[in-house]
Every structure is written in C-alpha cells, then in structure tokens.
C-alpha cells in the first residue's frame, strides 16, 4: 500500500481514475474482466473498469465522502488483479455541488443539498459535429446562461437535416467495412468524455440519450447481447462523471426492434452497474390523450427504476396530474421547439416556448428548450448546436434567475383560478402566471393575518415592477390586461 | 271556408297567425286548450295555440310547401273550436331560405338547400336590457356582418356584472309579490318575439337558451310540472319562427335541481310539440378531458332527440373526434371569450379567438364568438350586447366570406400534418390553417394528375395573396414563417 502522504487527492464528487497496462491480444473488450472495490471504513463500492484500447485498462470512481479511500482491483488477468492503492477525498472546489438527485419527491437537488432547478435544452448530436462547431456550441451555452441540462445522444442521428457522417463512432469497425459489435472505439468515448467535462465546467448536466430511433447504421437494431454489452461499457466509462443523467431513449416507442421487456432490462442493468445511482428516465413519442379517448400509454414511470418522468407533451397543464400519478419529478423534455421548421414539432413561436417554461415550472415541473430555425447550412441548434438564434433563451434565463432566487415550487392550497399556473409555498411565497390570458384585474386568495408584497413580472419584456402598497386576505390587484404577465407575491418579514 | 281569392298570402317559411277572441275568466293558460290542424292534401300538421292575454288566443303556423293550406281549430272552449279557414303559401322573398336543419350528417343547410355555415356569437341577455341598448346591439350585429347565430336566454341572468333587473319576466306576477307559475306575462313574450323578428331580418338564427343556472328569481328551480308547462308555452309561441334553435340549457350540469331524466324529458317534449323539428341541443360546463384521466361525461349527444352537439371546450383539435363519435354537426358554443375580464373564460386575445374559429371550422365544426371587455358601465357584449370593442369580429367576418365562397368542409384523406387544421373536398378544394405554428416552408400532399392554384391567406391581416405558378402532387410551398397563415388550394378547371 502507498504511503498516505503520496496518495492522490481527489475532491468530493470529483473523479479518481486508475490506469493499468494489460493485455492487448485477443479481444480485451470481451476477454478481460476488470474492476475495483473502493473501501472507506465498512463501506465497499464496486466499480466496473473498462478497456480503453492499446493495452490500457482504466477504472473510475466518484467518491461521495471525505477522507481516505482504499481500493483493490479485480480481474481475470493476473497482472490486473489485486492491485491496491489509496487516495484522499477532500472538500469540493467552488461550483462542485455533486451529482443531481431527486429531492422532496418531485424536485431535484445536488448532493450537497443545493436545489437544482432543471432548465434544459436539446442538441441531440452536437457532440457528433466537427470540432469547430462543438466549440461554438459550448460558447453559445455559456453566453446564454439559460440552461443547466442538455439532451444529447451517444449514437449519431439520421433524419431530415441530419445526413452528414460523424468523425467517430462508438463501436469499432467502419462505415465501409461494417461494425465490430464486440469492440468499442476508445477515441469516440474519449471525445465524448471531453465534452462531458466541458459541460461540467459550465454547470450543465448531460442528459445522455443511450438509444434513439433515427438511425441508418444499425445502432437502433443491435442484438440484445450487444445492447447490454454497450450499456455496461457506457456505465463503466461514464458513471463517475458527476453531471451525467441516463436517458434510456429519445422516443423509445418509435424503436420497433425493442420491446418493453428490453427497456425494463436496460433500466435494471444501469441501476445495477451505476454505483452512484444517477438519474434515470425514458422519453416517449406517443402520448395518452393525443386522441380524446385514447388508450395509448407511454412507459410506466412509476416503475421503481425510473427516478423521474421524462415526457414529450405540448400541454403543460398536465404537470400537476403527472406528479400525482408518479410522485416523481416531472421533466417535460420536449414540448415543441422555437423555430420555423417545416415540421410541426419545430415551428412554435418564442412566446409559446417561454409560455411552456413558465407554465411547466409554476405547475411544479421542469421544462426543456429546443430551437429549430431553417439555416442555409442546415446547422440547427436542436441537432447540431452552433449559435442560438431564437428569442426564448434570454427569457428563459430571466425566468431561471427568478426561480433560483426562490424556493422549490409546491402545489398551493390557495386557488389562483384555472387559467393560471401557480406554485410556491403556502403563506410565504407565490408565483402566479397568466400566460396568454390577460385579465384586467384579479381577486387574489391570499391568507388573512400576513401581509404580502407583490411584484408584476412582464415575462416577455423581462421587467419586474413592485406594486405599491401591501396586500392581505382576499384582495384585488390591477393588471395590465396583456398577455405573458406574472406575479411574485412574498410575505413581508414581520 | 273562406274564398281563395280572399285568403291571406303567406310566404313559404313565413308565419301564418290566426287570432281568435275567447274567454278571459278563470286561468285561460291552464283551463283552455287551443290549437289547430293545418292540412294540405293528405298532410296534416297539428300546431299548439296559446293564450296571449286579454281574451286573445293565437295559433301560428310556418308552411313549408307552396299552395293552399286549410286549417281547423281544436279547443275545449266551443267558441274557439272548429274555426276553419285557408291561406295561400307563395314563394319566399329574397333572403328567406327557411329554417336551418342538419345537412350531410355533420353540416347545416337552410330548408331551400343553401348551406348554412354557423358563425355564432353570444349575448346571453341582450334582450333583457333597456330598449336603447337592444337597438344598439342590433346595429352592432348588422355592422359586424360576422355572425349569423346568437346565443340568448329566455330567463334573465344573475351573475357578476349582471345584477340589474329586467323590465319584463316570462311569468306572471312580480319580483315584489312573487311569481305566478300558472300564468305567463304576454308582454314579455311579445317583446322576445319582436327581437326574434329583428334577428331574422339580419339573417341571424336565435339559439334560444331555455334554462340556465345563473338565477336569483327561482326560474332555475321550478317544479317539473312548471318546467314542462313553460316549455309547451314557449314552443307554441315560438316554433313558427323560422330562425329559432332550441338550446335546452347553458351549462346544464351546473343546474343542480335538474336530473338527466329531466333533460331527456325536456328534449322529448320539444321534439313532440315543435311541428318543424327545429335544431335541438344542450350545452355543458364540465367536459371529459379537463382532467387527464377524467371519467366526467357531458350530455350524450348521440341520443336521438339531439340534432347537433353544442359544446363548451377550449381545444378545437377534438372537433373531428366528436364528429366521429356523434355523427352530428359539432358547434363549439363556448371556447373562452375575447376580452380582459378577471375570469379565465373571459380574457383571451383576439388572436386566440380567431384561431379558435379557423381551427374549429377547418376541422369541420362550427364555432361561437363572445366578447368580455371590462367596461365602466358594465355593459359587456357577452351578456348585455351593446357595442363590439374587440379585434376578432372583423377577422371572423373575413373567414366567413372565405367559408361561404367554398364547399362544406369534409375530412381529407390527404394528410397536411398534425400541426394544421385542414378541411375541404379531396382532389378539389383544401383550406389548410397553420395557427400559431409558423413553418418556413411545407411539403404539400396534393394528388397527382390535377393542377392546383394556391393562395396564401394571412388570417390576422386579412390578405389573400395568389402564389405564382401551379402545383401538383407532392410539392413544396414557401411560407412566411409567421403565425396565423393559411392556404386555399383549388383545382384549376381543365
């Protein structure tokens, strides 16, 4: 065992990585088992390692408690077996709040307790574009300041406006000669990991989509054995990144080669292999209610391995009912995108995109953005990243600042009427949003015995105007009679 | 029998009225039965008469075929019994197309075959306001040119902004001394009939609401016997007006004193007593689908005595499904109102009101307008009539001109994608509406072998712009990428 003084220092929720040289012959991806047990006191956490090509074996670990951790490798290859060592886990640096988990049943928080209000965006294959464009995307994310989660795919995408070939593929082999589904392409994964790091530095969670239907390479129709082999490899490589979320699929119900039993199995594999219990969900295409008397169902988010519901739906009024149904956080990960695309899911106005955020958030859920403007070079944020052209991100950032300054929004016993979305903490804090409704005044059902201040928020013009006076009990508030107004109502400190 | 030369001349679907003096003693409303049989050839139509006060008995008849009609009265009072006469039915005057009935399963047409495209408005108790305001309302309807149906109530209304007393009440008695539910107030009914005549001159159908819940006088909680007595009297007086529709209720499900059996009975009474089979429906408050997994149901519009579905619902996408369910015309008689009221149902934008019309109509249904702007004297179109202040009526008139210039809109086999509302006649005529979606271009699924012209319609700015060239088969059309656009696509004459 190394001396403690020489042991590496890893910050809490940082990433320890052990590298060992090992055999290159045969197929190391399938022939060699490799992992490690990490121990602190009586706690033992087993982490799978992985083969990273060129005789290089790695195992990663994200420590969640301070102090000394010891490890010992496990392998079917003697030179990789029973290697021991220690490292010291120290306080996290500024901005490192740990991985995000479920908090207070329907919300999220970082591991250090700081609430995480999910403001997502969507750029499915930004990581498959050329290097320059990827850098532009990162700069756009930093500049917008609106988003702290991004939906992105492991596999490349085939679809309208998505006909180029990526530089790298997850599997070994090539487009010309075919794929070797028994081996991975470490260069692909290292590139992906670099982008996960870049996102982490921006404070952005990577909602990593493991399968999707938009495929011309065969990745949507692999055998069950290959699917499982791929999942185990992804989890071994990536689960020690604190900003990872597992999205089993984009639009799982369009993947005709997969059955519900497959999806259940995928969830359980990830649940078993991911030592850190990162967030797990799955995203639908169809939805119940698309027809008035529909019997269509999406994935049953009440299954125990689902941590939160990732939902495609255009109507944010249902967030409260989904919360009641699943008793889990609701993330509306697609509610149509701001843009002018020929496709219906990609041509809503910025006004509507922003309205979705306010409605979804104030109903207690979380909402994800996307942008789909026609572009002469077919560089469209929703798939390729690049530059944000829309009018919604600045308004989403404005909302984010408001939300992050307040408490997690719960359902209210006070009834602010059905044409609003309203959330807060009874008797203390209310956010009330009128959307495209435009009342000229309103009677507010505030409690007696507490005085409140009220601010009028113009969610489109991004202004916050304190209303004169104090408010208490059932009281009348004058409103400007135009769309996209909201109220922030706060109890005054006595 | 009178000589034919002296017989009155009544135009087809006009109104013949026979007046006879009779007893004034006792309670003529309950003691005297009176009616007439109208005969032409082998056809006999029985019409109930009614007591009009001051010893005056009347029976009315709306002839639907040309030529001589003979009649003979029937009464339990000898002086009113077996009175005979004739009149001659002649061609209708210009603008008289007869009563409106169901046409082609889900549409409407006048009795002469002219299609009736219902463009409704709502002014629940305009007929209960002072005389001057009623005249202003009629002038507003004439000026707008947008509406050919109006929803209005027999009974006065009690609700926010509706606290004044009307000049006249349907029943005898008074506010101070109480109502005599065994007798009617003929002055009230004559005033109502005058307004039905006024509407008829404007080409407007009166969708007459027979019961409603917003009551402080007891009219919403009469006994079943009084309800039935009232309905028989209303039908006897009003059914010979060709522009009458029977709306059994506004928001029937808020009338807690009535059961579903009551509503069924009311329908059957009207069906039996109305010799002309005027349109009959009933209007809901709750609706299935207001909650995501709701089991709430509204009135079953598939019952045989319902001629069309009168629906309150804010989402016009469901029109096609309701058509399939009921196989009857769908009239969305409340989808929220243009205005700035404190209430959620009364504060949508003009843009949304117009969008509802385009969506509902192009999905094959019919839509009804309402307007609810706060007003210093509480004169609000939705209840009181008066002046129209909104921006939607001119756009509704624009749509009406387009609709009336084309065929009745059927469902299309061509799929114009889910973000549009589209109706027409396959291969001949298509109206496609993009609503708040704003595609920059679109692929259209037109048939091969026919060439089409396309016009771009800006539904908000009310412009119609022919697009250059001819279109055929699957073809691309450039669009301006802004909301509220539509296309009119017509086969060119070969």
mmCIF file of N, CA and C in Angstrom, chain B residues 65-113:
data_model
loop_
_atom_site.group_PDB
_atom_site.id
_atom_site.type_symbol
_atom_site.label_atom_id
_atom_site.label_comp_id
_atom_site.label_asym_id
_atom_site.label_seq_id
_atom_site.Cartn_x
_atom_site.Cartn_y
_atom_site.Cartn_z
ATOM 1 N N UNK B 65 -94.569 24.142 -47.718
ATOM 2 C CA UNK B 65 -94.813 23.838 -49.134
ATOM 3 C C UNK B 65 -95.769 24.872 -49.706
ATOM 4 N N UNK B 66 -95.620 25.097 -50.993
ATOM 5 C CA UNK B 66 -96.422 26.110 -51.688
ATOM 6 C C UNK B 66 -97.843 25.605 -51.890
ATOM 7 N N UNK B 67 -98.740 26.546 -52.080
ATOM 8 C CA UNK B 67 -100.128 26.198 -52.403
ATOM 9 C C UNK B 67 -101.053 26.528 -51.246
ATOM 10 N N UNK B 68 -102.269 26.024 -51.399
ATOM 11 C CA UNK B 68 -103.296 26.364 -50.420
ATOM 12 C C UNK B 68 -103.226 25.434 -49.224
ATOM 13 N N UNK B 69 -103.302 26.005 -48.055
ATOM 14 C CA UNK B 69 -103.414 25.258 -46.804
ATOM 15 C C UNK B 69 -104.761 25.585 -46.169
ATOM 16 N N UNK B 70 -105.402 24.560 -45.617
ATOM 17 C CA UNK B 70 -106.645 24.764 -44.875
ATOM 18 C C UNK B 70 -106.394 24.455 -43.410
ATOM 19 N N UNK B 71 -107.141 25.107 -42.545
ATOM 20 C CA UNK B 71 -106.958 24.804 -41.121
ATOM 21 C C UNK B 71 -108.301 24.692 -40.429
ATOM 22 N N UNK B 72 -108.260 24.088 -39.244
ATOM 23 C CA UNK B 72 -109.440 23.948 -38.413
ATOM 24 C C UNK B 72 -108.962 23.929 -36.978
ATOM 25 N N UNK B 73 -109.555 24.788 -36.137
ATOM 26 C CA UNK B 73 -109.083 24.861 -34.756
ATOM 27 C C UNK B 73 -109.659 23.732 -33.912
ATOM 28 N N UNK B 74 -108.967 23.472 -32.782
ATOM 29 C CA UNK B 74 -109.376 22.441 -31.828
ATOM 30 C C UNK B 74 -109.277 23.080 -30.440
ATOM 31 N N UNK B 75 -110.353 23.043 -29.668
ATOM 32 C CA UNK B 75 -110.313 23.635 -28.338
ATOM 33 C C UNK B 75 -111.346 22.973 -27.432
ATOM 34 N N UNK B 76 -111.143 23.106 -26.146
ATOM 35 C CA UNK B 76 -112.162 22.657 -25.190
ATOM 36 C C UNK B 76 -113.177 23.768 -24.903
ATOM 37 N N UNK B 77 -113.037 24.893 -25.613
ATOM 38 C CA UNK B 77 -113.980 26.006 -25.483
ATOM 39 C C UNK B 77 -114.722 26.116 -26.813
ATOM 40 N N UNK B 78 -116.022 26.016 -26.799
ATOM 41 C CA UNK B 78 -116.772 25.961 -28.065
ATOM 42 C C UNK B 78 -116.463 27.102 -29.024
ATOM 43 N N UNK B 79 -116.347 28.331 -28.490
ATOM 44 C CA UNK B 79 -116.138 29.466 -29.403
ATOM 45 C C UNK B 79 -114.781 29.422 -30.107
ATOM 46 N N UNK B 80 -113.840 28.633 -29.552
ATOM 47 C CA UNK B 80 -112.505 28.510 -30.177
ATOM 48 C C UNK B 80 -112.367 27.221 -30.981
ATOM 49 N N UNK B 81 -113.408 26.408 -31.006
ATOM 50 C CA UNK B 81 -113.321 25.079 -31.602
ATOM 51 C C UNK B 81 -113.904 25.081 -33.013
ATOM 52 N N UNK B 82 -113.239 24.362 -33.905
ATOM 53 C CA UNK B 82 -113.739 24.103 -35.251
ATOM 54 C C UNK B 82 -113.863 25.368 -36.098
ATOM 55 N N UNK B 83 -113.076 26.366 -35.791
ATOM 56 C CA UNK B 83 -112.987 27.540 -36.676
ATOM 57 C C UNK B 83 -112.121 27.149 -37.864
ATOM 58 N N UNK B 84 -112.598 27.452 -39.067
ATOM 59 C CA UNK B 84 -111.915 26.994 -40.265
ATOM 60 C C UNK B 84 -111.451 28.156 -41.122
ATOM 61 N N UNK B 85 -110.498 27.880 -41.988
ATOM 62 C CA UNK B 85 -110.055 28.900 -42.919
ATOM 63 C C UNK B 85 -108.976 28.346 -43.835
ATOM 64 N N UNK B 86 -108.462 29.184 -44.719
ATOM 65 C CA UNK B 86 -107.387 28.787 -45.621
ATOM 66 C C UNK B 86 -106.405 29.944 -45.756
ATOM 67 N N UNK B 87 -105.253 29.618 -46.223
ATOM 68 C CA UNK B 87 -104.335 30.657 -46.697
ATOM 69 C C UNK B 87 -103.524 30.060 -47.827
ATOM 70 N N UNK B 88 -102.867 30.950 -48.546
ATOM 71 C CA UNK B 88 -102.100 30.505 -49.710
ATOM 72 C C UNK B 88 -100.618 30.727 -49.434
ATOM 73 N N UNK B 89 -99.846 29.673 -49.646
ATOM 74 C CA UNK B 89 -98.392 29.766 -49.436
ATOM 75 C C UNK B 89 -97.710 30.036 -50.763
ATOM 76 N N UNK B 90 -96.944 31.120 -50.817
ATOM 77 C CA UNK B 90 -96.289 31.539 -52.070
ATOM 78 C C UNK B 90 -94.771 31.514 -51.909
ATOM 79 N N UNK B 91 -94.086 31.739 -52.999
ATOM 80 C CA UNK B 91 -92.613 31.716 -52.983
ATOM 81 C C UNK B 91 -92.050 32.646 -51.917
ATOM 82 N N UNK B 92 -90.972 32.241 -51.302
ATOM 83 C CA UNK B 92 -90.357 33.085 -50.273
ATOM 84 C C UNK B 92 -89.742 34.335 -50.891
ATOM 85 N N UNK B 93 -89.654 35.370 -50.100
ATOM 86 C CA UNK B 93 -88.986 36.595 -50.546
ATOM 87 C C UNK B 93 -87.470 36.400 -50.471
ATOM 88 N N UNK B 94 -86.772 37.352 -51.060
ATOM 89 C CA UNK B 94 -85.311 37.264 -51.062
ATOM 90 C C UNK B 94 -84.802 37.224 -49.626
ATOM 91 N N UNK B 95 -83.827 36.378 -49.366
ATOM 92 C CA UNK B 95 -83.248 36.296 -48.025
ATOM 93 C C UNK B 95 -83.947 35.300 -47.120
ATOM 94 N N UNK B 96 -85.110 34.787 -47.553
ATOM 95 C CA UNK B 96 -85.804 33.761 -46.768
ATOM 96 C C UNK B 96 -85.464 32.394 -47.357
ATOM 97 N N UNK B 97 -84.591 31.667 -46.666
ATOM 98 C CA UNK B 97 -84.177 30.338 -47.136
ATOM 99 C C UNK B 97 -84.786 29.240 -46.287
ATOM 100 N N UNK B 98 -85.683 29.636 -45.359
ATOM 101 C CA UNK B 98 -86.311 28.634 -44.495
ATOM 102 C C UNK B 98 -85.503 28.378 -43.246
ATOM 103 N N UNK B 99 -85.993 27.472 -42.427
ATOM 104 C CA UNK B 99 -85.268 27.133 -41.199
ATOM 105 C C UNK B 99 -84.000 26.333 -41.506
ATOM 106 N N UNK B 100 -83.089 26.337 -40.560
ATOM 107 C CA UNK B 100 -81.843 25.591 -40.709
ATOM 108 C C UNK B 100 -82.011 24.181 -40.144
ATOM 109 N N UNK B 101 -81.516 23.214 -40.878
ATOM 110 C CA UNK B 101 -81.533 21.831 -40.398
ATOM 111 C C UNK B 101 -80.185 21.186 -40.635
ATOM 112 N N UNK B 102 -80.077 19.932 -40.241
ATOM 113 C CA UNK B 102 -78.824 19.194 -40.448
ATOM 114 C C UNK B 102 -78.695 18.818 -41.910
ATOM 115 N N UNK B 103 -77.478 18.904 -42.420
ATOM 116 C CA UNK B 103 -77.227 18.578 -43.825
ATOM 117 C C UNK B 103 -75.959 17.738 -43.918
ATOM 118 N N UNK B 104 -75.983 16.721 -44.702
ATOM 119 C CA UNK B 104 -74.791 15.892 -44.935
ATOM 120 C C UNK B 104 -74.143 15.480 -43.595
ATOM 121 N N UNK B 105 -74.965 15.015 -42.702
ATOM 122 C CA UNK B 105 -74.556 14.423 -41.423
ATOM 123 C C UNK B 105 -73.951 15.391 -40.428
ATOM 124 N N UNK B 106 -72.902 16.132 -40.832
ATOM 125 C CA UNK B 106 -72.195 16.978 -39.854
ATOM 126 C C UNK B 106 -72.265 18.460 -40.203
ATOM 127 N N UNK B 107 -73.100 18.800 -41.168
ATOM 128 C CA UNK B 107 -73.216 20.202 -41.561
ATOM 129 C C UNK B 107 -74.657 20.675 -41.407
ATOM 130 N N UNK B 108 -74.860 21.935 -41.775
ATOM 131 C CA UNK B 108 -76.199 22.526 -41.716
ATOM 132 C C UNK B 108 -76.561 23.087 -43.082
ATOM 133 N N UNK B 109 -77.860 23.145 -43.353
ATOM 134 C CA UNK B 109 -78.343 23.864 -44.532
ATOM 135 C C UNK B 109 -79.720 24.425 -44.225
ATOM 136 N N UNK B 110 -80.046 25.511 -44.897
ATOM 137 C CA UNK B 110 -81.419 26.023 -44.854
ATOM 138 C C UNK B 110 -82.329 25.027 -45.568
ATOM 139 N N UNK B 111 -83.624 25.199 -45.352
ATOM 140 C CA UNK B 111 -84.600 24.285 -45.960
ATOM 141 C C UNK B 111 -84.569 24.335 -47.485
ATOM 142 N N UNK B 112 -84.142 25.447 -48.069
ATOM 143 C CA UNK B 112 -84.084 25.517 -49.540
ATOM 144 C C UNK B 112 -82.791 24.921 -50.093
ATOM 145 N N UNK B 113 -81.952 24.370 -49.227
ATOM 146 C CA UNK B 113 -80.750 23.689 -49.689
ATOM 147 C C UNK B 113 -79.476 24.518 -49.585
#
